[in-house]
């Protein structure tokens, strides 16, 4: 497998954030040298690895909020939507604004595409679609 251009942030409590080199993101932490609690992502993708029991963590995008307690998942943002895919664990995903329904919970192999104004629909992603996203992180 190729080794695509990306930046890897290794944080406290086992949190690892892999960002595509062109990603536009801001890492948010409650204090200097504290483990991040969130990442604001406005373009491209990140892959997050968070061991169970290491505390809450969120990815905030223009379209969605993805919250976890311990998992491996990917979040991809483009101009019109945010896609979230879970490799391991569970992720709660909600629309960031104007949603008519509450958040959904994704399990392994499941994904959701968050588009402004559209209902959230959990789907099992085809292997090829998941592989394309994970290949962007050399997996």
Short mmCIF file of C-alpha atoms in Angstrom, two decimals:
data_model
loop_
_atom_site.label_atom_id
_atom_site.label_comp_id
_atom_site.label_asym_id
_atom_site.label_seq_id
_atom_site.Cartn_x
_atom_site.Cartn_y
_atom_site.Cartn_z
CA UNK A 1 0.00 0.00 0.00
CA UNK A 2 1.31 3.50 -0.78
CA UNK A 3 2.20 6.01 1.89
CA UNK A 4 0.10 9.09 1.01
CA UNK A 5 1.11 12.57 2.18
CA UNK A 6 -0.36 13.15 5.62
CA UNK A 7 0.43 14.63 9.01
CA UNK A 8 0.17 12.44 12.11
CA UNK A 9 -0.56 14.01 15.50
CA UNK A 10 0.09 11.70 18.46
CA UNK A 11 -1.60 13.05 21.58
CA UNK A 12 -2.13 11.99 25.21
CA UNK A 13 -4.22 8.94 26.21
CA UNK A 14 -3.49 7.17 22.92
CA UNK A 15 -5.31 9.68 20.68
CA UNK A 16 -3.85 9.66 17.14
CA UNK A 17 -5.11 12.04 14.45
CA UNK A 18 -3.96 11.42 10.87
CA UNK A 19 -4.74 14.31 8.53
CA UNK A 20 -4.33 14.47 4.79
CA UNK A 21 -1.53 16.92 4.05
CA UNK A 22 -3.95 19.38 2.42
CA UNK A 23 -6.53 19.19 5.24
CA UNK A 24 -7.70 22.43 6.78
CA UNK A 25 -8.06 21.77 10.49
CA UNK A 26 -7.71 23.30 13.92
CA UNK A 27 -6.96 21.12 16.93
CA UNK A 28 -8.80 22.29 20.05
CA UNK A 29 -7.51 21.56 23.57
CA UNK A 30 -8.79 22.91 26.91
CA UNK A 31 -5.29 24.04 27.95
CA UNK A 32 -1.70 24.13 26.71
CA UNK A 33 -0.23 20.61 26.58
CA UNK A 34 -3.64 19.04 27.35
CA UNK A 35 -5.08 16.22 25.23
CA UNK A 36 -7.25 17.68 22.45
CA UNK A 37 -11.01 17.41 22.89
CA UNK A 38 -11.97 18.32 19.32
CA UNK A 39 -10.80 19.01 15.81
CA UNK A 40 -12.49 21.55 13.55
CA UNK A 41 -12.17 20.25 9.98
CA UNK A 42 -13.16 22.35 6.97
CA UNK A 43 -11.72 20.33 4.08
CA UNK A 44 -10.31 16.95 3.16
CA UNK A 45 -10.11 14.06 5.62
CA UNK A 46 -8.82 12.87 8.97
CA UNK A 47 -8.56 9.40 10.46
CA UNK A 48 -8.94 9.26 14.24
CA UNK A 49 -7.79 6.48 16.55
CA UNK A 50 -9.03 6.81 20.14
CA UNK A 51 -8.73 3.93 22.62
CA UNK A 52 -11.81 3.09 24.69
CA UNK A 53 -11.87 4.86 28.04
CA UNK A 54 -9.58 7.71 27.00
CA UNK A 55 -12.26 10.39 27.19
CA UNK A 56 -14.60 12.16 24.78
CA UNK A 57 -13.52 13.57 21.43
CA UNK A 58 -15.34 15.32 18.57
CA UNK A 59 -14.75 16.22 14.93
CA UNK A 60 -16.60 19.43 14.04
CA UNK A 61 -17.26 20.20 10.36
CA UNK A 62 -19.44 22.76 8.59
CA UNK A 63 -22.07 20.01 8.19
CA UNK A 64 -21.68 17.59 11.10
CA UNK A 65 -20.48 16.77 14.59
CA UNK A 66 -18.98 13.28 15.06
CA UNK A 67 -18.56 12.31 18.74
CA UNK A 68 -16.80 9.21 20.05
CA UNK A 69 -15.71 7.49 23.22
CA UNK A 70 -13.20 5.02 21.74
CA UNK A 71 -12.86 3.92 18.14
CA UNK A 72 -11.19 4.25 14.76
CA UNK A 73 -13.09 6.34 12.25
CA UNK A 74 -12.63 8.65 9.27
CA UNK A 75 -14.26 11.99 8.51
CA UNK A 76 -14.12 13.51 5.02
CA UNK A 77 -15.31 17.04 4.21
CA UNK A 78 -15.96 18.60 0.84
CA UNK A 79 -17.89 21.74 -0.07
CA UNK A 80 -21.33 20.12 0.04
CA UNK A 81 -21.18 17.31 2.60
CA UNK A 82 -19.38 15.52 5.41
CA UNK A 83 -18.90 11.74 5.26
CA UNK A 84 -18.20 9.69 8.39
CA UNK A 85 -17.11 6.03 8.30
CA UNK A 86 -16.45 3.78 11.32
CA UNK A 87 -13.72 1.14 11.23
CA UNK A 88 -14.04 0.06 14.87
CA UNK A 89 -16.24 1.14 17.80
CA UNK A 90 -19.19 3.52 17.70
CA UNK A 91 -19.59 7.13 16.61
CA UNK A 92 -22.57 9.42 17.19
CA UNK A 93 -23.09 11.77 14.23
CA UNK A 94 -25.44 14.73 14.11
CA UNK A 95 -25.96 17.60 11.72
CA UNK A 96 -24.27 20.78 12.91
CA UNK A 97 -27.26 23.03 12.22
CA UNK A 98 -30.86 22.94 11.05
CA UNK A 99 -31.38 19.19 11.44
CA UNK A 100 -34.94 17.93 11.59
CA UNK A 101 -33.90 14.68 13.28
CA UNK A 102 -31.49 13.79 16.05
CA UNK A 103 -28.09 12.16 15.76
CA UNK A 104 -27.47 8.63 14.51
CA UNK A 105 -25.03 6.05 15.87
CA UNK A 106 -22.66 4.27 13.51
CA UNK A 107 -21.02 0.90 14.14
CA UNK A 108 -18.17 -0.89 12.37
CA UNK A 109 -18.51 -0.82 8.57
CA UNK A 110 -21.23 1.82 8.66
CA UNK A 111 -21.17 5.34 7.32
CA UNK A 112 -23.34 8.39 6.86
CA UNK A 113 -23.22 11.40 4.58
CA UNK A 114 -24.34 14.66 6.20
CA UNK A 115 -25.76 17.17 3.74
CA UNK A 116 -27.47 20.36 4.93
CA UNK A 117 -31.24 19.89 5.17
CA UNK A 118 -31.19 16.13 4.41
CA UNK A 119 -32.12 13.33 6.81
CA UNK A 120 -29.24 11.26 8.19
CA UNK A 121 -29.29 7.73 6.77
CA UNK A 122 -26.93 5.11 8.20
CA UNK A 123 -25.65 2.74 5.51
CA UNK A 124 -23.25 -0.19 5.42
CA UNK A 125 -20.55 1.08 3.10
CA UNK A 126 -19.47 -1.13 0.20
CA UNK A 127 -15.94 -2.49 0.68
CA UNK A 128 -14.66 -0.49 -2.32
CA UNK A 129 -15.95 2.84 -0.95
CA UNK A 130 -14.45 2.22 2.50
CA UNK A 131 -11.16 1.06 0.94
CA UNK A 132 -10.90 4.25 -1.17
CA UNK A 133 -11.28 6.45 1.90
CA UNK A 134 -8.90 4.40 4.09
CA UNK A 135 -6.30 4.22 1.28
CA UNK A 136 -5.93 7.99 1.66
CA UNK A 137 -4.28 7.10 5.01
CA UNK A 138 -2.18 4.20 3.73
CA UNK A 139 -4.57 1.57 5.11
#
